[in-house]
Amino acid sequence: MSNKLRVQELKDELAKRGLDTTGLKAALVARLDEALEAEAKKDDKASDNGASSKVEDKSTVVDKDDEKAAGKKTHARDDDDDQAAQAAPKRVKLEDVDNMLVSELKDTLAEMGCSTAGVKAALKKRLKEALKAADNGTTSKDKDKDKDKDKAIVTDGNDAVEDKKMVTTSKKGRAVLDPQLPDHIKQNFHVIEDDKEVYDAMLNQTNVGGNNNKYYVIQALEEDGGKSFFLFTRWGRVGAKGQQKLDPQSSRSHAKCSFESQFYQKTNNVWQSRAKFEPVPGKYTWLEMDYEDENAKQDQPDDVIPKKPRGPSKLKPEVEKLIKLICNINMMKQQMTEIGYDAKKMPLGKLSKSTILKGFEVLKRIAAALESKASRSTLAELSSEFYTTIPHDFGFKNMSQFVITDAPTLKRKLEMVEALGEIELASKILKPQDDDDDDPAYGHYQNLKCKLEPVPMDSADAEWIKEYVSNTHAETHNSYSLEVDQIYEVVRENEDERYKPFAGEKNRMLLWHGSRLCNWTGILSQGLRIAPPEAPVTGYMFGKGVYFADMVSKSANYCYTNHTENTGLLLLCEVALGDMRELHNSDYRADKLPPGKLSTKGVGATAPDPAQFKTLDDGVVVPMGKPKSGSKAGSLLYNEYIVYNTAQIRMRYLLVTKFNYKNWSSAWQEAKAYNFISAWRRGDSEQPLVGNARLVIGLRFRILL
């Protein structure tokens, strides 16, 4: 029976029994047959205790729980089997190592998934350790005395959708233990670390054409007392607990070598060379993690600000309230989950900057493919690469519907990666400091390096700012009204100095900028920034720059609030526009300004009435007039202002606003409006953009014109 199994299946069955998995297929078959024969002789009691007399053929396993979760067809399990069987490395004897050439040492180490770096002496030492570790995986009389201890523990989660109940996490050192580990392991073990090495890997593989969206976790574990060791692996479809295996290891070096071997098997990349990781078709991709410093405080809850600080904050109550609003990892996690990001697989703040840039780079290639009218299969391949790099939770939906085939979808994914970049910055600022235990909000405020001074709501400044909000709410954005809750005067560290060369420009305006709540820690600490070179230029209507509006609701739409989470932040910036290049239609390369021009203005059909503009004492113009019809030449409904040098921006005021949503009589009215507007934008409708259809454009559909 065993000889009908593939090499990898033989290895899996041997690993389940704690037996040696090295050697050619004939040796594996003989070893497994011997084990099966021994198991067959055992009594029923032994069988009931977990010994199996049958070999499970994984290729035929279908998860019944998946059928319930999906509500459709059953799904074959995403398991740890690679479809192509891999040849086992040729067995090398320990006594032969000293006589091997450098090339032979490297070849053998590579076959075993171990590092090939170093001089000959280091290679010999590493290979000997690997061979000893492999030998320790074979059966012996001593191990038979304590079978339960040394037997690999395999748990089948049946790919059931993860429970909504809280799963505790534990962190000792720089890595978080997998949340699905048994509690007694979390309490007594930690992830192995060596200098800068953390033996913790999250792998991802998405193939929209093959309906695959799966993960693979590998962790080398060490008991806190240093006496016991495990290799932990967990695998399955994203959104499911999947299966897991806890495999005893004889020593620390054995655990590390097993980790490196498993990493190589799943990725075809050597662990020690992962800095130059090259994705291999059909294999998993490594998601680079950003580990905190070893001395950072451990076991922090998701919510960075404790619910009950030990004493009153040094901050003014209004400022403390704002800091608690924006410096909240739970809020960030929720907002990213709502747009599809899988925060369970890759915790927010752990996604490295290089991975985020890789996400931009893949989107850039997708944009080029869309522009060249590439085939759907090409777009599917690129979409798979993006979802592998930036993990998404699609549940058990068919992956083919998530191919990125149009510009709006590309734009949404671009906004997601931008938000992840902001959170990556925020995670550095939100690291807890021992000195701030009594006043964490104050500690986070200090790290922002941005002065926030509450503006009295009955002051003259507050009155004209509220009037600016009231006057410039566009009629097509009428699914909500805006209520100003609090205003802050903003002074960012060193921003005035950077702005000085532009402070004398004749054309300076106070303009709106809106963004998701999860982005504001990064914005206030680092300023408004321009998309990196890796981002696709086609994702930006007038090129890569910082965008502003003179209609408050145009910027408010980018806060992405909803009926339940209805608080948003809006920024008023002094922008040195200088001589503007005016455009009536989109131009992805508008950032290449003609000589003498400082900015781009996208001219809209409706704009604030210049007769009602206000000029501040320092010469800054506030375009706070009520909407007035203007140019009909272009495709924009409202003005946009874009600068391509962040030194032309000085933050002035930050507004906390409530979005008060209206209750529509029926959802179909919004859907009808959405379909109409979509057709109008594609050029499929000859009807003008007027009447009821124009007025019921809801925030739900984000029709930002």
PDB file of N, CA and C in Angstrom, residues 512-588:
ATOM      1  N   TRP A 512      -8.791  72.102   1.805  1.00  0.00           N
ATOM      2  CA  TRP A 512      -9.168  70.906   2.552  1.00  0.00           C
ATOM      3  C   TRP A 512      -8.386  69.673   2.120  1.00  0.00           C
ATOM      4  N   HIS A 513      -8.145  68.798   3.093  1.00  0.00           N
ATOM      5  CA  HIS A 513      -7.586  67.463   2.806  1.00  0.00           C
ATOM      6  C   HIS A 513      -8.210  66.475   3.785  1.00  0.00           C
ATOM      7  N   GLY A 514      -8.765  65.375   3.265  1.00  0.00           N
ATOM      8  CA  GLY A 514      -9.379  64.352   4.108  1.00  0.00           C
ATOM      9  C   GLY A 514      -8.664  63.021   3.953  1.00  0.00           C
ATOM     10  N   SER A 515      -8.747  62.183   4.995  1.00  0.00           N
ATOM     11  CA  SER A 515      -8.098  60.870   4.950  1.00  0.00           C
ATOM     12  C   SER A 515      -8.742  59.958   5.988  1.00  0.00           C
ATOM     13  N   ARG A 516      -8.520  58.647   5.843  1.00  0.00           N
ATOM     14  CA  ARG A 516      -9.042  57.683   6.802  1.00  0.00           C
ATOM     15  C   ARG A 516      -8.513  57.972   8.205  1.00  0.00           C
ATOM     16  N   LEU A 517      -9.289  57.589   9.194  1.00  0.00           N
ATOM     17  CA  LEU A 517      -8.904  57.813  10.585  1.00  0.00           C
ATOM     18  C   LEU A 517      -7.581  57.116  10.917  1.00  0.00           C
ATOM     19  N   CYS A 518      -7.351  55.948  10.306  1.00  0.00           N
ATOM     20  CA  CYS A 518      -6.132  55.187  10.609  1.00  0.00           C
ATOM     21  C   CYS A 518      -4.870  55.841  10.061  1.00  0.00           C
ATOM     22  N   ASN A 519      -5.008  56.872   9.228  1.00  0.00           N
ATOM     23  CA  ASN A 519      -3.837  57.504   8.605  1.00  0.00           C
ATOM     24  C   ASN A 519      -3.275  58.691   9.381  1.00  0.00           C
ATOM     25  N   TRP A 520      -4.032  59.179  10.387  1.00  0.00           N
ATOM     26  CA  TRP A 520      -3.672  60.477  10.934  1.00  0.00           C
ATOM     27  C   TRP A 520      -2.456  60.488  11.840  1.00  0.00           C
ATOM     28  N   THR A 521      -2.142  59.391  12.484  1.00  0.00           N
ATOM     29  CA  THR A 521      -0.909  59.367  13.280  1.00  0.00           C
ATOM     30  C   THR A 521       0.292  59.596  12.370  1.00  0.00           C
ATOM     31  N   GLY A 522       0.298  58.925  11.223  1.00  0.00           N
ATOM     32  CA  GLY A 522       1.385  59.103  10.263  1.00  0.00           C
ATOM     33  C   GLY A 522       1.398  60.486   9.647  1.00  0.00           C
ATOM     34  N   ILE A 523       0.218  61.037   9.331  1.00  0.00           N
ATOM     35  CA  ILE A 523       0.143  62.353   8.695  1.00  0.00           C
ATOM     36  C   ILE A 523       0.632  63.449   9.632  1.00  0.00           C
ATOM     37  N   LEU A 524       0.186  63.426  10.865  1.00  0.00           N
ATOM     38  CA  LEU A 524       0.582  64.486  11.801  1.00  0.00           C
ATOM     39  C   LEU A 524       2.052  64.394  12.172  1.00  0.00           C
ATOM     40  N   SER A 525       2.596  63.187  12.209  1.00  0.00           N
ATOM     41  CA  SER A 525       3.999  63.041  12.602  1.00  0.00           C
ATOM     42  C   SER A 525       4.965  63.255  11.437  1.00  0.00           C
ATOM     43  N   GLN A 526       4.574  62.850  10.251  1.00  0.00           N
ATOM     44  CA  GLN A 526       5.478  62.908   9.100  1.00  0.00           C
ATOM     45  C   GLN A 526       5.056  63.923   8.047  1.00  0.00           C
ATOM     46  N   GLY A 527       3.868  64.495   8.197  1.00  0.00           N
ATOM     47  CA  GLY A 527       3.368  65.422   7.198  1.00  0.00           C
ATOM     48  C   GLY A 527       2.697  64.690   6.043  1.00  0.00           C
ATOM     49  N   LEU A 528       2.045  65.469   5.184  1.00  0.00           N
ATOM     50  CA  LEU A 528       1.454  64.887   3.977  1.00  0.00           C
ATOM     51  C   LEU A 528       2.574  64.527   3.009  1.00  0.00           C
ATOM     52  N   ARG A 529       2.477  63.363   2.413  1.00  0.00           N
ATOM     53  CA  ARG A 529       3.570  62.862   1.584  1.00  0.00           C
ATOM     54  C   ARG A 529       3.088  62.456   0.201  1.00  0.00           C
ATOM     55  N   ILE A 530       4.039  62.393  -0.716  1.00  0.00           N
ATOM     56  CA  ILE A 530       3.756  62.008  -2.102  1.00  0.00           C
ATOM     57  C   ILE A 530       4.020  60.524  -2.260  1.00  0.00           C
ATOM     58  N   ALA A 531       3.222  59.867  -3.092  1.00  0.00           N
ATOM     59  CA  ALA A 531       3.366  58.428  -3.319  1.00  0.00           C
ATOM     60  C   ALA A 531       4.778  58.094  -3.793  1.00  0.00           C
ATOM     61  N   PRO A 532       5.304  56.940  -3.394  1.00  0.00           N
ATOM     62  CA  PRO A 532       6.677  56.561  -3.769  1.00  0.00           C
ATOM     63  C   PRO A 532       6.786  56.212  -5.257  1.00  0.00           C
ATOM     64  N   PRO A 533       8.007  56.141  -5.782  1.00  0.00           N
ATOM     65  CA  PRO A 533       8.197  55.793  -7.197  1.00  0.00           C
ATOM     66  C   PRO A 533       7.583  54.441  -7.561  1.00  0.00           C
ATOM     67  N   GLU A 534       7.487  53.531  -6.574  1.00  0.00           N
ATOM     68  CA  GLU A 534       6.950  52.192  -6.859  1.00  0.00           C
ATOM     69  C   GLU A 534       5.457  52.217  -7.181  1.00  0.00           C
ATOM     70  N   ALA A 535       4.749  53.278  -6.767  1.00  0.00           N
ATOM     71  CA  ALA A 535       3.302  53.347  -6.985  1.00  0.00           C
ATOM     72  C   ALA A 535       3.001  53.663  -8.446  1.00  0.00           C
ATOM     73  N   PRO A 536       1.880  53.146  -8.972  1.00  0.00           N
ATOM     74  CA  PRO A 536       1.523  53.422 -10.371  1.00  0.00           C
ATOM     75  C   PRO A 536       1.030  54.847 -10.549  1.00  0.00           C
ATOM     76  N   VAL A 537       1.509  55.521 -11.553  1.00  0.00           N
ATOM     77  CA  VAL A 537       1.107  56.906 -11.787  1.00  0.00           C
ATOM     78  C   VAL A 537      -0.355  56.974 -12.210  1.00  0.00           C
ATOM     79  N   THR A 538      -0.874  55.911 -12.826  1.00  0.00           N
ATOM     80  CA  THR A 538      -2.254  55.915 -13.305  1.00  0.00           C
ATOM     81  C   THR A 538      -3.272  55.911 -12.171  1.00  0.00           C
ATOM     82  N   GLY A 539      -2.823  55.700 -10.955  1.00  0.00           N
ATOM     83  CA  GLY A 539      -3.742  55.745  -9.829  1.00  0.00           C
ATOM     84  C   GLY A 539      -4.039  57.156  -9.355  1.00  0.00           C
ATOM     85  N   TYR A 540      -3.419  58.154  -9.984  1.00  0.00           N
ATOM     86  CA  TYR A 540      -3.566  59.538  -9.541  1.00  0.00           C
ATOM     87  C   TYR A 540      -3.972  60.390 -10.742  1.00  0.00           C
ATOM     88  N   MET A 541      -5.111  61.067 -10.613  1.00  0.00           N
ATOM     89  CA  MET A 541      -5.722  61.755 -11.747  1.00  0.00           C
ATOM     90  C   MET A 541      -4.805  62.797 -12.377  1.00  0.00           C
ATOM     91  N   PHE A 542      -4.047  63.500 -11.532  1.00  0.00           N
ATOM     92  CA  PHE A 542      -3.142  64.534 -12.035  1.00  0.00           C
ATOM     93  C   PHE A 542      -1.707  64.269 -11.583  1.00  0.00           C
ATOM     94  N   GLY A 543      -1.306  63.011 -11.611  1.00  0.00           N
ATOM     95  CA  GLY A 543       0.056  62.641 -11.252  1.00  0.00           C
ATOM     96  C   GLY A 543       0.248  62.502  -9.754  1.00  0.00           C
ATOM     97  N   LYS A 544       1.433  62.085  -9.382  1.00  0.00           N
ATOM     98  CA  LYS A 544       1.747  61.862  -7.970  1.00  0.00           C
ATOM     99  C   LYS A 544       2.041  63.187  -7.286  1.00  0.00           C
ATOM    100  N   GLY A 545       1.154  63.546  -6.390  1.00  0.00           N
ATOM    101  CA  GLY A 545       1.295  64.790  -5.638  1.00  0.00           C
ATOM    102  C   GLY A 545       0.408  64.726  -4.419  1.00  0.00           C
ATOM    103  N   VAL A 546       0.246  65.865  -3.745  1.00  0.00           N
ATOM    104  CA  VAL A 546      -0.672  65.963  -2.611  1.00  0.00           C
ATOM    105  C   VAL A 546      -1.888  66.745  -3.091  1.00  0.00           C
ATOM    106  N   TYR A 547      -3.074  66.156  -2.892  1.00  0.00           N
ATOM    107  CA  TYR A 547      -4.318  66.688  -3.448  1.00  0.00           C
ATOM    108  C   TYR A 547      -5.116  67.449  -2.389  1.00  0.00           C
ATOM    109  N   PHE A 548      -5.711  68.571  -2.813  1.00  0.00           N
ATOM    110  CA  PHE A 548      -6.540  69.397  -1.943  1.00  0.00           C
ATOM    111  C   PHE A 548      -7.818  69.783  -2.683  1.00  0.00           C
ATOM    112  N   ALA A 549      -8.806  70.275  -1.916  1.00  0.00           N
ATOM    113  CA  ALA A 549     -10.077  70.698  -2.502  1.00  0.00           C
ATOM    114  C   ALA A 549     -10.548  71.985  -1.838  1.00  0.00           C
ATOM    115  N   ASP A 550     -11.401  72.734  -2.561  1.00  0.00           N
ATOM    116  CA  ASP A 550     -12.013  73.916  -1.948  1.00  0.00           C
ATOM    117  C   ASP A 550     -13.459  73.645  -1.545  1.00  0.00           C
ATOM    118  N   MET A 551     -13.948  72.414  -1.835  1.00  0.00           N
ATOM    119  CA  MET A 551     -15.275  71.969  -1.385  1.00  0.00           C
ATOM    120  C   MET A 551     -15.058  70.946  -0.277  1.00  0.00           C
ATOM    121  N   VAL A 552     -15.563  71.234   0.924  1.00  0.00           N
ATOM    122  CA  VAL A 552     -15.271  70.397   2.079  1.00  0.00           C
ATOM    123  C   VAL A 552     -15.719  68.952   1.895  1.00  0.00           C
ATOM    124  N   SER A 553     -16.875  68.742   1.264  1.00  0.00           N
ATOM    125  CA  SER A 553     -17.402  67.375   1.143  1.00  0.00           C
ATOM    126  C   SER A 553     -16.607  66.532   0.157  1.00  0.00           C
ATOM    127  N   LYS A 554     -15.923  67.172  -0.787  1.00  0.00           N
ATOM    128  CA  LYS A 554     -15.064  66.396  -1.686  1.00  0.00           C
ATOM    129  C   LYS A 554     -13.931  65.749  -0.898  1.00  0.00           C
ATOM    130  N   SER A 555     -13.355  66.494   0.042  1.00  0.00           N
ATOM    131  CA  SER A 555     -12.308  65.925   0.903  1.00  0.00           C
ATOM    132  C   SER A 555     -12.903  64.999   1.967  1.00  0.00           C
ATOM    133  N   ALA A 556     -14.113  65.339   2.446  1.00  0.00           N
ATOM    134  CA  ALA A 556     -14.748  64.530   3.491  1.00  0.00           C
ATOM    135  C   ALA A 556     -15.030  63.112   3.008  1.00  0.00           C
ATOM    136  N   ASN A 557     -15.307  62.944   1.718  1.00  0.00           N
ATOM    137  CA  ASN A 557     -15.569  61.603   1.183  1.00  0.00           C
ATOM    138  C   ASN A 557     -14.372  60.672   1.374  1.00  0.00           C
ATOM    139  N   TYR A 558     -13.172  61.244   1.445  1.00  0.00           N
ATOM    140  CA  TYR A 558     -11.968  60.432   1.612  1.00  0.00           C
ATOM    141  C   TYR A 558     -11.729  60.041   3.068  1.00  0.00           C
ATOM    142  N   CYS A 559     -12.613  60.452   3.962  1.00  0.00           N
ATOM    143  CA  CYS A 559     -12.524  59.997   5.357  1.00  0.00           C
ATOM    144  C   CYS A 559     -13.091  58.584   5.498  1.00  0.00           C
ATOM    145  N   TYR A 560     -13.906  58.166   4.542  1.00  0.00           N
ATOM    146  CA  TYR A 560     -14.484  56.808   4.513  1.00  0.00           C
ATOM    147  C   TYR A 560     -15.153  56.441   5.840  1.00  0.00           C
ATOM    148  N   THR A 561     -16.031  57.332   6.299  1.00  0.00           N
ATOM    149  CA  THR A 561     -16.819  57.029   7.484  1.00  0.00           C
ATOM    150  C   THR A 561     -18.063  56.228   7.072  1.00  0.00           C
ATOM    151  N   ASN A 562     -18.882  55.844   8.043  1.00  0.00           N
ATOM    152  CA  ASN A 562     -20.138  55.163   7.752  1.00  0.00           C
ATOM    153  C   ASN A 562     -21.144  55.493   8.853  1.00  0.00           C
ATOM    154  N   HIS A 563     -22.307  54.856   8.788  1.00  0.00           N
ATOM    155  CA  HIS A 563     -23.371  55.186   9.736  1.00  0.00           C
ATOM    156  C   HIS A 563     -22.976  54.911  11.185  1.00  0.00           C
ATOM    157  N   THR A 564     -22.187  53.873  11.417  1.00  0.00           N
ATOM    158  CA  THR A 564     -21.816  53.512  12.792  1.00  0.00           C
ATOM    159  C   THR A 564     -20.506  54.147  13.232  1.00  0.00           C
ATOM    160  N   GLU A 565     -19.539  54.224  12.327  1.00  0.00           N
ATOM    161  CA  GLU A 565     -18.251  54.864  12.623  1.00  0.00           C
ATOM    162  C   GLU A 565     -18.259  56.207  11.904  1.00  0.00           C
ATOM    163  N   ASN A 566     -18.888  57.199  12.525  1.00  0.00           N
ATOM    164  CA  ASN A 566     -19.193  58.439  11.811  1.00  0.00           C
ATOM    165  C   ASN A 566     -18.345  59.631  12.228  1.00  0.00           C
ATOM    166  N   THR A 567     -17.169  59.384  12.795  1.00  0.00           N
ATOM    167  CA  THR A 567     -16.238  60.471  13.131  1.00  0.00           C
ATOM    168  C   THR A 567     -15.114  60.508  12.109  1.00  0.00           C
ATOM    169  N   GLY A 568     -14.854  61.689  11.574  1.00  0.00           N
ATOM    170  CA  GLY A 568     -13.774  61.849  10.600  1.00  0.00           C
ATOM    171  C   GLY A 568     -12.956  63.086  10.888  1.00  0.00           C
ATOM    172  N   LEU A 569     -11.718  63.111  10.393  1.00  0.00           N
ATOM    173  CA  LEU A 569     -10.838  64.266  10.575  1.00  0.00           C
ATOM    174  C   LEU A 569     -10.600  64.942   9.240  1.00  0.00           C
ATOM    175  N   LEU A 570     -10.639  66.266   9.253  1.00  0.00           N
ATOM    176  CA  LEU A 570     -10.373  67.071   8.062  1.00  0.00           C
ATOM    177  C   LEU A 570      -9.287  68.088   8.382  1.00  0.00           C
ATOM    178  N   LEU A 571      -8.385  68.267   7.440  1.00  0.00           N
ATOM    179  CA  LEU A 571      -7.245  69.152   7.638  1.00  0.00           C
ATOM    180  C   LEU A 571      -7.390  70.387   6.747  1.00  0.00           C
ATOM    181  N   LEU A 572      -7.114  71.542   7.319  1.00  0.00           N
ATOM    182  CA  LEU A 572      -7.028  72.779   6.549  1.00  0.00           C
ATOM    183  C   LEU A 572      -5.556  73.163   6.449  1.00  0.00           C
ATOM    184  N   CYS A 573      -5.061  73.228   5.222  1.00  0.00           N
ATOM    185  CA  CYS A 573      -3.647  73.532   4.988  1.00  0.00           C
ATOM    186  C   CYS A 573      -3.496  74.825   4.205  1.00  0.00           C
ATOM    187  N   GLU A 574      -2.494  75.561   4.571  1.00  0.00           N
ATOM    188  CA  GLU A 574      -2.070  76.692   3.755  1.00  0.00           C
ATOM    189  C   GLU A 574      -1.194  76.125   2.647  1.00  0.00           C
ATOM    190  N   VAL A 575      -1.630  76.329   1.397  1.00  0.00           N
ATOM    191  CA  VAL A 575      -0.933  75.732   0.260  1.00  0.00           C
ATOM    192  C   VAL A 575      -0.430  76.843  -0.656  1.00  0.00           C
ATOM    193  N   ALA A 576       0.884  76.860  -0.897  1.00  0.00           N
ATOM    194  CA  ALA A 576       1.483  77.833  -1.803  1.00  0.00           C
ATOM    195  C   ALA A 576       1.321  77.327  -3.230  1.00  0.00           C
ATOM    196  N   LEU A 577       0.296  77.825  -3.905  1.00  0.00           N
ATOM    197  CA  LEU A 577      -0.038  77.355  -5.255  1.00  0.00           C
ATOM    198  C   LEU A 577       0.746  78.086  -6.337  1.00  0.00           C
ATOM    199  N   GLY A 578       1.075  79.361  -6.073  1.00  0.00           N
ATOM    200  CA  GLY A 578       1.802  80.132  -7.070  1.00  0.00           C
ATOM    201  C   GLY A 578       1.045  80.199  -8.385  1.00  0.00           C
ATOM    202  N   ASP A 579       1.785  80.202  -9.471  1.00  0.00           N
ATOM    203  CA  ASP A 579       1.172  80.212 -10.793  1.00  0.00           C
ATOM    204  C   ASP A 579       0.725  78.782 -11.114  1.00  0.00           C
ATOM    205  N   MET A 580      -0.575  78.567 -11.342  1.00  0.00           N
ATOM    206  CA  MET A 580      -1.124  77.225 -11.527  1.00  0.00           C
ATOM    207  C   MET A 580      -1.292  76.869 -13.001  1.00  0.00           C
ATOM    208  N   ARG A 581      -1.047  75.609 -13.294  1.00  0.00           N
ATOM    209  CA  ARG A 581      -1.387  75.070 -14.611  1.00  0.00           C
ATOM    210  C   ARG A 581      -2.806  74.515 -14.521  1.00  0.00           C
ATOM    211  N   GLU A 582      -3.720  75.052 -15.297  1.00  0.00           N
ATOM    212  CA  GLU A 582      -5.114  74.630 -15.228  1.00  0.00           C
ATOM    213  C   GLU A 582      -5.406  73.550 -16.261  1.00  0.00           C
ATOM    214  N   LEU A 583      -6.044  72.472 -15.796  1.00  0.00           N
ATOM    215  CA  LEU A 583      -6.414  71.351 -16.664  1.00  0.00           C
ATOM    216  C   LEU A 583      -7.888  71.023 -16.458  1.00  0.00           C
ATOM    217  N   HIS A 584      -8.554  70.645 -17.549  1.00  0.00           N
ATOM    218  CA  HIS A 584      -9.975  70.307 -17.471  1.00  0.00           C
ATOM    219  C   HIS A 584     -10.223  68.810 -17.488  1.00  0.00           C
ATOM    220  N   ASN A 585      -9.212  68.034 -17.825  1.00  0.00           N
ATOM    221  CA  ASN A 585      -9.336  66.578 -17.854  1.00  0.00           C
ATOM    222  C   ASN A 585      -8.092  65.952 -17.233  1.00  0.00           C
ATOM    223  N   SER A 586      -8.214  64.701 -16.839  1.00  0.00           N
ATOM    224  CA  SER A 586      -7.117  64.034 -16.139  1.00  0.00           C
ATOM    225  C   SER A 586      -5.869  63.937 -17.003  1.00  0.00           C
ATOM    226  N   ASP A 587      -4.724  64.021 -16.353  1.00  0.00           N
ATOM    227  CA  ASP A 587      -3.426  63.886 -17.015  1.00  0.00           C
ATOM    228  C   ASP A 587      -2.478  63.247 -15.995  1.00  0.00           C
ATOM    229  N   TYR A 588      -2.208  61.943 -16.181  1.00  0.00           N
ATOM    230  CA  TYR A 588      -1.399  61.198 -15.217  1.00  0.00           C
ATOM    231  C   TYR A 588       0.016  61.752 -15.076  1.00  0.00           C
TER     232      TYR A 588
END
